[in-house]
Amino acid sequence: MNSQSNEVLLKVDDLKMHFPIYRGVFQRQVGAVHAVDGVSFEVMRGETLGLVGESGCGKSTTGRTVLQLYKPTAGNVFFEGINLVGLKNEDMRKTRRRVQMIFQDPYASLNPRMTVADIVAEPLMVHNVGTGKEIQERVAHLLELVNLNPAFATRYPHEFSGGQRQRIGIARALALQPSFIVCDEPISALDVSIQAQVVNLLEELQEQFNLTYLFIAHDLSMVRHISKRIAVMYLGVIMELAERDELYLNPLHPYTQALLSAVPIPDPIADSKRKRVILEGDVPSPVNPPSGCRFRTRCPIADKICAESRPEFREVNPGHFVACHLVK
Amino acid sequence: MPDLLLDVRGLETQFKTPDGIVHAVNGVSFGLKEGETLGVVGESGCGKSVTMHSVLGLIPSPPGKVTAGEAFFFGQDLLKMTREEIRHVRGAQISMIFQDPMTSLNPVLTIGRQLQDPLMLHTGMTKNQALERAAELLGLVGIPNAKDRLNDYPHQYSGGMRQRVMIAMALSCSPQILIADEPTTALDVTIQAQIVELVKRLREELGMSIVWITHDLGVVAGIAQRVLVMYGGYIIEEASVNDLFANPSHPYTLGLLGSLPRVDEAEHGKLFSIEGHPPVLYQKPTACPFAPRCKWAMERCWKENPALEPISNEHRVACWVDTKTGRSR
């Protein structure tokens, strides 16, 4: 697809994010939501790492914690060799130029009282990049990059459709020429015919600027299309991580297998031939996650050992990691 | 009416808004056969939900209004019924489940109470009979310890379980038709698979007809026998499910299928995308509503709106272009 190197751009090491729960008159801490509970992965420069899972599995929290939008409970995040955890505000501000985010909801992530020009120029102003005239030119250039007419720069967000708004969000993320972008479900709020437009745009931009994406999504078909490697999360933990075709053709974790078999295929004949693994029940609460393996309460093959100890996240084939006791 | 359970003809629905009249449905005709599952597919704003809501008299009026059309159900026109009359059809003979199971249940009433009410209204059961039937229904839709859970409130149920309760409620009076309006859109894929399996099982056990409204072509492929594709308030293609996916004929249907990556295919080229965006219908279209986004559009497409015409047995398309040759049909 593009120039991928073996240079590790981002290294996440045993990242944990627990949100405290306070109760009572004295607001004592009575527990914690274990949103992300020990997640490790690496992202190479120029690649797209897909992060998939069902709602509440901690995939968005992982993305936000990586960017230090939350202060992590434990763990380290190395970006270009610098540990972002515990970085001083001033140093973090400098790093933020190179790490950006595209949000899920194109309706909520743009300030309705700002014009498109102001929205896209805001990061440039905040970081003091260029004079007024330079900023103006840069904004026009950015809008062209995302296929919006620069003449629309004086309009307000409500005058645009969902897909166009998402393009504005992308232009804003690109303003400071970042090297790494967290895409937090950028297409799930869009209609099917518009999704393909935005995904194609993201791929073109990646090629043009050698961008690295962490692509968070729950749509497994789209993730297979856009990612080079994919991590599957369940209840705050990564269950499996592999190259995309390896993961889809040879899923090892019982959760990945069930998840893939649940995705409907737009082809009635292929769909009727598939074997479905239907999971029983619902995802347990992250306040009080199951002991041992997080998935054992719904796992079709769970054994005694699964309740006793947490499975190690290990490499079973080159580049194929899985957290399950029962996978050989 | 020999085999059509529901026969809708020339349905038109409009909404008054501050910016003008929105022509949401512009003359839709279709039939629902006994025992079949009909999928209705389209993007947001294409009129798929409004069509079914109109048939059941669920359009808030004002601002909405059904301006033309007929909908025959056992020889009676549903659109001409009074509010009271249609209330007795709705929930008893035709029932509906909605997209959002979080907001379609009353949060301050127990699940048992909410299941009891339609039973007492439509079948004249006593309170105790209704409660017993409610427990049966919860069991039918696969909720464990059904009897104990009747006294729970909706917030004590998860999203998937709430949708099961909605289904139980819809089935409580043994309807002939179940209309499902995006019932799995708000749910995760593993829960969606549970619900789809459940509805398939219930269809076989209870032998009802189903209208399944969705924007997900994958779900339709798995559950429907016949499919309507809607765009801009019109049905633009109608076919059996196998025919539609094997031989999609409207440029819009082709585009939709092309823009979907498949989980079972290792194809990583550029996605086919339909440029532009769906129309906002402040005027009733006089030309083909899809023409501005269609790469095959001819001069004629900008002047007239093509009617839904058969191209083979049971396959109808509203387009003049044969997309295989790029020429007029």
mmCIF file of N, CA, C and O in Angstrom, chain B residues 104-179:
data_model
loop_
_atom_site.group_PDB
_atom_site.id
_atom_site.type_symbol
_atom_site.label_atom_id
_atom_site.label_comp_id
_atom_site.label_asym_id
_atom_site.label_seq_id
_atom_site.Cartn_x
_atom_site.Cartn_y
_atom_site.Cartn_z
ATOM 1 N N SER B 104 -37.891 2.650 23.783
ATOM 2 C CA SER B 104 -39.269 2.261 23.469
ATOM 3 C C SER B 104 -39.943 1.497 24.599
ATOM 4 O O SER B 104 -41.079 1.092 24.453
ATOM 5 N N LEU B 105 -39.255 1.315 25.724
ATOM 6 C CA LEU B 105 -39.923 0.738 26.895
ATOM 7 C C LEU B 105 -40.129 1.840 27.930
ATOM 8 O O LEU B 105 -39.319 2.753 28.047
ATOM 9 N N ASN B 106 -41.210 1.733 28.674
ATOM 10 C CA ASN B 106 -41.483 2.727 29.714
ATOM 11 C C ASN B 106 -40.611 2.432 30.942
ATOM 12 O O ASN B 106 -40.728 1.355 31.527
ATOM 13 N N PRO B 107 -39.746 3.375 31.330
ATOM 14 C CA PRO B 107 -38.792 3.078 32.404
ATOM 15 C C PRO B 107 -39.416 2.934 33.786
ATOM 16 O O PRO B 107 -38.782 2.367 34.676
ATOM 17 N N VAL B 108 -40.634 3.436 34.000
ATOM 18 C CA VAL B 108 -41.195 3.385 35.356
ATOM 19 C C VAL B 108 -42.213 2.262 35.544
ATOM 20 O O VAL B 108 -42.810 2.139 36.602
ATOM 21 N N LEU B 109 -42.423 1.439 34.529
ATOM 22 C CA LEU B 109 -43.306 0.285 34.693
ATOM 23 C C LEU B 109 -42.491 -0.999 34.602
ATOM 24 O O LEU B 109 -41.523 -1.066 33.855
ATOM 25 N N THR B 110 -42.915 -2.033 35.347
ATOM 26 C CA THR B 110 -42.177 -3.288 35.279
ATOM 27 C C THR B 110 -42.395 -3.931 33.907
ATOM 28 O O THR B 110 -43.368 -3.639 33.219
ATOM 29 N N ILE B 111 -41.462 -4.830 33.555
ATOM 30 C CA ILE B 111 -41.564 -5.546 32.285
ATOM 31 C C ILE B 111 -42.881 -6.324 32.230
ATOM 32 O O ILE B 111 -43.579 -6.335 31.217
ATOM 33 N N GLY B 112 -43.234 -6.950 33.358
ATOM 34 C CA GLY B 112 -44.466 -7.738 33.410
ATOM 35 C C GLY B 112 -45.683 -6.882 33.077
ATOM 36 O O GLY B 112 -46.527 -7.245 32.267
ATOM 37 N N ARG B 113 -45.751 -5.706 33.692
ATOM 38 C CA ARG B 113 -46.876 -4.801 33.479
ATOM 39 C C ARG B 113 -46.967 -4.402 32.003
ATOM 40 O O ARG B 113 -48.048 -4.370 31.413
ATOM 41 N N GLN B 114 -45.798 -4.116 31.401
ATOM 42 C CA GLN B 114 -45.803 -3.670 30.008
ATOM 43 C C GLN B 114 -46.196 -4.785 29.051
ATOM 44 O O GLN B 114 -46.737 -4.536 27.985
ATOM 45 N N LEU B 115 -45.929 -6.032 29.437
ATOM 46 C CA LEU B 115 -46.345 -7.156 28.607
ATOM 47 C C LEU B 115 -47.834 -7.459 28.795
ATOM 48 O O LEU B 115 -48.515 -7.894 27.869
ATOM 49 N N GLN B 116 -48.322 -7.217 30.011
ATOM 50 C CA GLN B 116 -49.726 -7.498 30.330
ATOM 51 C C GLN B 116 -50.685 -6.611 29.556
ATOM 52 O O GLN B 116 -51.712 -7.052 29.068
ATOM 53 N N ASP B 117 -50.329 -5.317 29.472
ATOM 54 C CA ASP B 117 -51.262 -4.326 28.933
ATOM 55 C C ASP B 117 -51.845 -4.677 27.566
ATOM 56 O O ASP B 117 -53.066 -4.682 27.413
ATOM 57 N N PRO B 118 -50.997 -4.959 26.539
ATOM 58 C CA PRO B 118 -51.588 -5.268 25.233
ATOM 59 C C PRO B 118 -52.457 -6.521 25.279
ATOM 60 O O PRO B 118 -53.476 -6.595 24.586
ATOM 61 N N LEU B 119 -52.084 -7.490 26.091
ATOM 62 C CA LEU B 119 -52.863 -8.722 26.183
ATOM 63 C C LEU B 119 -54.257 -8.435 26.717
ATOM 64 O O LEU B 119 -55.261 -8.939 26.216
ATOM 65 N N MET B 120 -54.314 -7.579 27.777
ATOM 66 C CA MET B 120 -55.607 -7.271 28.359
ATOM 67 C C MET B 120 -56.449 -6.430 27.401
ATOM 68 O O MET B 120 -57.653 -6.606 27.302
ATOM 69 N N LEU B 121 -55.787 -5.533 26.660
ATOM 70 C CA LEU B 121 -56.517 -4.663 25.734
ATOM 71 C C LEU B 121 -57.064 -5.450 24.548
ATOM 72 O O LEU B 121 -58.219 -5.300 24.167
ATOM 73 N N HIS B 122 -56.226 -6.296 23.942
ATOM 74 C CA HIS B 122 -56.610 -6.905 22.673
ATOM 75 C C HIS B 122 -57.290 -8.261 22.811
ATOM 76 O O HIS B 122 -58.066 -8.647 21.961
ATOM 77 N N THR B 123 -56.956 -9.013 23.862
ATOM 78 C CA THR B 123 -57.527 -10.352 23.933
ATOM 79 C C THR B 123 -58.514 -10.519 25.083
ATOM 80 O O THR B 123 -59.109 -11.581 25.229
ATOM 81 N N GLY B 124 -58.665 -9.457 25.892
ATOM 82 C CA GLY B 124 -59.632 -9.523 26.975
ATOM 83 C C GLY B 124 -59.273 -10.515 28.075
ATOM 84 O O GLY B 124 -60.144 -11.041 28.757
ATOM 85 N N MET B 125 -57.970 -10.779 28.247
ATOM 86 C CA MET B 125 -57.559 -11.676 29.331
ATOM 87 C C MET B 125 -57.709 -10.969 30.677
ATOM 88 O O MET B 125 -57.695 -9.740 30.744
ATOM 89 N N THR B 126 -57.816 -11.761 31.742
ATOM 90 C CA THR B 126 -57.781 -11.171 33.070
ATOM 91 C C THR B 126 -56.328 -10.906 33.425
ATOM 92 O O THR B 126 -55.418 -11.362 32.740
ATOM 93 N N LYS B 127 -56.139 -10.185 34.536
ATOM 94 C CA LYS B 127 -54.796 -9.807 34.941
ATOM 95 C C LYS B 127 -53.905 -11.035 35.137
ATOM 96 O O LYS B 127 -52.775 -11.076 34.673
ATOM 97 N N ASN B 128 -54.460 -12.041 35.824
ATOM 98 C CA ASN B 128 -53.633 -13.208 36.120
ATOM 99 C C ASN B 128 -53.316 -14.030 34.884
ATOM 100 O O ASN B 128 -52.202 -14.511 34.721
ATOM 101 N N GLN B 129 -54.321 -14.173 34.012
ATOM 102 C CA GLN B 129 -54.075 -14.882 32.752
ATOM 103 C C GLN B 129 -52.973 -14.180 31.961
ATOM 104 O O GLN B 129 -52.071 -14.811 31.426
ATOM 105 N N ALA B 130 -53.079 -12.854 31.919
ATOM 106 C CA ALA B 130 -52.124 -12.074 31.141
ATOM 107 C C ALA B 130 -50.717 -12.226 31.706
ATOM 108 O O ALA B 130 -49.741 -12.324 30.967
ATOM 109 N N LEU B 131 -50.636 -12.252 33.045
ATOM 110 C CA LEU B 131 -49.323 -12.366 33.668
ATOM 111 C C LEU B 131 -48.696 -13.718 33.353
ATOM 112 O O LEU B 131 -47.495 -13.832 33.099
ATOM 113 N N GLU B 132 -49.530 -14.743 33.346
ATOM 114 C CA GLU B 132 -49.032 -16.079 33.038
ATOM 115 C C GLU B 132 -48.521 -16.146 31.606
ATOM 116 O O GLU B 132 -47.463 -16.685 31.314
ATOM 117 N N ARG B 133 -49.312 -15.545 30.701
ATOM 118 C CA ARG B 133 -48.928 -15.524 29.290
ATOM 119 C C ARG B 133 -47.639 -14.713 29.102
ATOM 120 O O ARG B 133 -46.787 -15.067 28.296
ATOM 121 N N ALA B 134 -47.496 -13.639 29.889
ATOM 122 C CA ALA B 134 -46.303 -12.797 29.804
ATOM 123 C C ALA B 134 -45.056 -13.614 30.123
ATOM 124 O O ALA B 134 -44.035 -13.519 29.437
ATOM 125 N N ALA B 135 -45.143 -14.453 31.161
ATOM 126 C CA ALA B 135 -44.007 -15.288 31.537
ATOM 127 C C ALA B 135 -43.674 -16.270 30.417
ATOM 128 O O ALA B 135 -42.517 -16.495 30.082
ATOM 129 N N GLU B 136 -44.746 -16.834 29.814
ATOM 130 C CA GLU B 136 -44.560 -17.748 28.689
ATOM 131 C C GLU B 136 -43.812 -17.075 27.544
ATOM 132 O O GLU B 136 -42.894 -17.630 26.953
ATOM 133 N N LEU B 137 -44.243 -15.840 27.256
ATOM 134 C CA LEU B 137 -43.665 -15.099 26.140
ATOM 135 C C LEU B 137 -42.183 -14.802 26.371
ATOM 136 O O LEU B 137 -41.363 -14.946 25.469
ATOM 137 N N LEU B 138 -41.851 -14.417 27.610
ATOM 138 C CA LEU B 138 -40.452 -14.134 27.913
ATOM 139 C C LEU B 138 -39.609 -15.385 27.730
ATOM 140 O O LEU B 138 -38.483 -15.333 27.250
ATOM 141 N N GLY B 139 -40.176 -16.515 28.111
ATOM 142 C CA GLY B 139 -39.477 -17.782 27.902
ATOM 143 C C GLY B 139 -39.283 -18.056 26.421
ATOM 144 O O GLY B 139 -38.208 -18.475 25.989
ATOM 145 N N LEU B 140 -40.310 -17.758 25.640
ATOM 146 C CA LEU B 140 -40.273 -17.992 24.203
ATOM 147 C C LEU B 140 -39.147 -17.219 23.517
ATOM 148 O O LEU B 140 -38.504 -17.710 22.602
ATOM 149 N N VAL B 141 -38.900 -15.994 23.982
ATOM 150 C CA VAL B 141 -37.847 -15.200 23.363
ATOM 151 C C VAL B 141 -36.488 -15.422 24.045
ATOM 152 O O VAL B 141 -35.539 -14.684 23.806
ATOM 153 N N GLY B 142 -36.421 -16.422 24.901
ATOM 154 C CA GLY B 142 -35.126 -16.850 25.428
ATOM 155 C C GLY B 142 -34.604 -16.031 26.592
ATOM 156 O O GLY B 142 -33.407 -15.811 26.699
ATOM 157 N N ILE B 143 -35.479 -15.582 27.478
ATOM 158 C CA ILE B 143 -34.995 -14.914 28.687
ATOM 159 C C ILE B 143 -35.044 -15.918 29.830
ATOM 160 O O ILE B 143 -36.100 -16.475 30.124
ATOM 161 N N PRO B 144 -33.888 -16.198 30.453
ATOM 162 C CA PRO B 144 -33.866 -17.203 31.518
ATOM 163 C C PRO B 144 -34.610 -16.721 32.762
ATOM 164 O O PRO B 144 -34.717 -15.506 32.991
ATOM 165 N N ASN B 145 -35.126 -17.625 33.587
ATOM 166 C CA ASN B 145 -35.915 -17.331 34.793
ATOM 167 C C ASN B 145 -37.012 -16.316 34.505
ATOM 168 O O ASN B 145 -37.176 -15.335 35.221
ATOM 169 N N ALA B 146 -37.770 -16.566 33.429
ATOM 170 C CA ALA B 146 -38.741 -15.581 32.967
ATOM 171 C C ALA B 146 -39.665 -15.107 34.085
ATOM 172 O O ALA B 146 -39.918 -13.913 34.233
ATOM 173 N N LYS B 147 -40.153 -16.037 34.915
ATOM 174 C CA LYS B 147 -41.144 -15.682 35.931
ATOM 175 C C LYS B 147 -40.601 -14.656 36.920
ATOM 176 O O LYS B 147 -41.271 -13.702 37.276
ATOM 177 N N ASP B 148 -39.331 -14.874 37.335
ATOM 178 C CA ASP B 148 -38.746 -13.966 38.322
ATOM 179 C C ASP B 148 -38.462 -12.599 37.729
ATOM 180 O O ASP B 148 -38.418 -11.607 38.437
ATOM 181 N N ARG B 149 -38.254 -12.556 36.425
ATOM 182 C CA ARG B 149 -37.816 -11.293 35.833
ATOM 183 C C ARG B 149 -38.981 -10.398 35.421
ATOM 184 O O ARG B 149 -38.766 -9.291 34.952
ATOM 185 N N LEU B 150 -40.212 -10.872 35.626
ATOM 186 C CA LEU B 150 -41.375 -10.051 35.280
ATOM 187 C C LEU B 150 -41.455 -8.789 36.125
ATOM 188 O O LEU B 150 -41.965 -7.773 35.695
ATOM 189 N N ASN B 151 -40.939 -8.867 37.364
ATOM 190 C CA ASN B 151 -41.035 -7.713 38.252
ATOM 191 C C ASN B 151 -39.876 -6.737 38.099
ATOM 192 O O ASN B 151 -39.799 -5.750 38.811
ATOM 193 N N ASP B 152 -38.955 -7.034 37.187
ATOM 194 C CA ASP B 152 -37.826 -6.131 36.967
ATOM 195 C C ASP B 152 -38.250 -4.939 36.120
ATOM 196 O O ASP B 152 -39.223 -4.997 35.374
ATOM 197 N N TYR B 153 -37.474 -3.871 36.246
ATOM 198 C CA TYR B 153 -37.692 -2.682 35.419
ATOM 199 C C TYR B 153 -36.740 -2.718 34.222
ATOM 200 O O TYR B 153 -35.696 -3.382 34.281
ATOM 201 N N PRO B 154 -37.077 -1.979 33.141
ATOM 202 C CA PRO B 154 -36.238 -2.038 31.939
ATOM 203 C C PRO B 154 -34.750 -1.802 32.180
ATOM 204 O O PRO B 154 -33.919 -2.420 31.529
ATOM 205 N N HIS B 155 -34.394 -0.918 33.146
ATOM 206 C CA HIS B 155 -32.962 -0.635 33.321
ATOM 207 C C HIS B 155 -32.201 -1.837 33.857
ATOM 208 O O HIS B 155 -30.987 -1.870 33.810
ATOM 209 N N GLN B 156 -32.935 -2.818 34.369
ATOM 210 C CA GLN B 156 -32.260 -4.011 34.881
ATOM 211 C C GLN B 156 -31.959 -5.019 33.764
ATOM 212 O O GLN B 156 -31.367 -6.048 34.010
ATOM 213 N N TYR B 157 -32.418 -4.716 32.562
ATOM 214 C CA TYR B 157 -32.171 -5.579 31.406
ATOM 215 C C TYR B 157 -31.078 -4.968 30.536
ATOM 216 O O TYR B 157 -30.964 -3.753 30.442
ATOM 217 N N SER B 158 -30.298 -5.817 29.854
ATOM 218 C CA SER B 158 -29.303 -5.302 28.910
ATOM 219 C C SER B 158 -29.987 -4.977 27.587
ATOM 220 O O SER B 158 -31.155 -5.298 27.379
ATOM 221 N N GLY B 159 -29.234 -4.332 26.670
ATOM 222 C CA GLY B 159 -29.806 -3.914 25.392
ATOM 223 C C GLY B 159 -30.420 -5.056 24.606
ATOM 224 O O GLY B 159 -31.539 -4.964 24.115
ATOM 225 N N GLY B 160 -29.687 -6.163 24.508
ATOM 226 C CA GLY B 160 -30.183 -7.306 23.759
ATOM 227 C C GLY B 160 -31.437 -7.888 24.391
ATOM 228 O O GLY B 160 -32.381 -8.276 23.702
ATOM 229 N N MET B 161 -31.462 -7.910 25.754
ATOM 230 C CA MET B 161 -32.630 -8.459 26.439
ATOM 231 C C MET B 161 -33.837 -7.553 26.275
ATOM 232 O O MET B 161 -34.968 -8.013 26.164
ATOM 233 N N ARG B 162 -33.599 -6.227 26.254
ATOM 234 C CA ARG B 162 -34.716 -5.308 26.045
ATOM 235 C C ARG B 162 -35.329 -5.518 24.668
ATOM 236 O O ARG B 162 -36.539 -5.467 24.511
ATOM 237 N N GLN B 163 -34.475 -5.759 23.665
ATOM 238 C CA GLN B 163 -35.012 -5.987 22.334
ATOM 239 C C GLN B 163 -35.821 -7.288 22.333
ATOM 240 O O GLN B 163 -36.838 -7.389 21.666
ATOM 241 N N ARG B 164 -35.373 -8.288 23.125
ATOM 242 C CA ARG B 164 -36.156 -9.522 23.243
ATOM 243 C C ARG B 164 -37.521 -9.243 23.863
ATOM 244 O O ARG B 164 -38.529 -9.819 23.458
ATOM 245 N N VAL B 165 -37.534 -8.352 24.884
ATOM 246 C CA VAL B 165 -38.810 -7.991 25.508
ATOM 247 C C VAL B 165 -39.721 -7.326 24.482
ATOM 248 O O VAL B 165 -40.918 -7.632 24.389
ATOM 249 N N MET B 166 -39.137 -6.432 23.666
ATOM 250 C CA MET B 166 -39.930 -5.767 22.623
ATOM 251 C C MET B 166 -40.542 -6.803 21.678
ATOM 252 O O MET B 166 -41.691 -6.686 21.264
ATOM 253 N N ILE B 167 -39.737 -7.811 21.330
ATOM 254 C CA ILE B 167 -40.241 -8.845 20.431
ATOM 255 C C ILE B 167 -41.355 -9.631 21.114
ATOM 256 O O ILE B 167 -42.399 -9.901 20.521
ATOM 257 N N ALA B 168 -41.150 -9.969 22.386
ATOM 258 C CA ALA B 168 -42.184 -10.696 23.132
ATOM 259 C C ALA B 168 -43.481 -9.899 23.139
ATOM 260 O O ALA B 168 -44.573 -10.427 22.930
ATOM 261 N N MET B 169 -43.350 -8.583 23.339
ATOM 262 C CA MET B 169 -44.521 -7.720 23.388
ATOM 263 C C MET B 169 -45.222 -7.704 22.031
ATOM 264 O O MET B 169 -46.445 -7.788 21.937
ATOM 265 N N ALA B 170 -44.411 -7.627 20.966
ATOM 266 C CA ALA B 170 -44.981 -7.577 19.620
ATOM 267 C C ALA B 170 -45.688 -8.880 19.270
ATOM 268 O O ALA B 170 -46.669 -8.894 18.542
ATOM 269 N N LEU B 171 -45.186 -9.993 19.822
ATOM 270 C CA LEU B 171 -45.754 -11.293 19.476
ATOM 271 C C LEU B 171 -46.919 -11.674 20.364
ATOM 272 O O LEU B 171 -47.603 -12.661 20.113
ATOM 273 N N SER B 172 -47.158 -10.876 21.437
ATOM 274 C CA SER B 172 -48.055 -11.328 22.493
ATOM 275 C C SER B 172 -49.451 -11.670 21.974
ATOM 276 O O SER B 172 -50.088 -12.572 22.473
ATOM 277 N N CYS B 173 -49.951 -10.948 20.975
ATOM 278 C CA CYS B 173 -51.308 -11.228 20.505
ATOM 279 C C CYS B 173 -51.308 -12.043 19.218
ATOM 280 O O CYS B 173 -52.280 -11.978 18.454
ATOM 281 N N SER B 174 -50.224 -12.773 18.957
ATOM 282 C CA SER B 174 -50.094 -13.591 17.748
ATOM 283 C C SER B 174 -50.467 -12.831 16.480
ATOM 284 O O SER B 174 -51.467 -13.136 15.836
ATOM 285 N N PRO B 175 -49.685 -11.827 16.115
ATOM 286 C CA PRO B 175 -50.020 -11.019 14.940
ATOM 287 C C PRO B 175 -49.775 -11.793 13.644
ATOM 288 O O PRO B 175 -49.008 -12.748 13.626
ATOM 289 N N GLN B 176 -50.463 -11.357 12.575
ATOM 290 C CA GLN B 176 -50.186 -11.947 11.259
ATOM 291 C C GLN B 176 -48.948 -11.319 10.638
ATOM 292 O O GLN B 176 -48.266 -11.930 9.845
ATOM 293 N N ILE B 177 -48.731 -10.030 10.986
ATOM 294 C CA ILE B 177 -47.586 -9.320 10.413
ATOM 295 C C ILE B 177 -46.757 -8.702 11.531
ATOM 296 O O ILE B 177 -47.294 -8.077 12.450
ATOM 297 N N LEU B 178 -45.435 -8.889 11.444
ATOM 298 C CA LEU B 178 -44.520 -8.227 12.365
ATOM 299 C C LEU B 178 -43.685 -7.251 11.548
ATOM 300 O O LEU B 178 -43.042 -7.644 10.575
ATOM 301 N N ILE B 179 -43.716 -5.972 11.930
ATOM 302 C CA ILE B 179 -42.890 -4.990 11.239
ATOM 303 C C ILE B 179 -41.712 -4.651 12.146
ATOM 304 O O ILE B 179 -41.896 -4.199 13.275
#
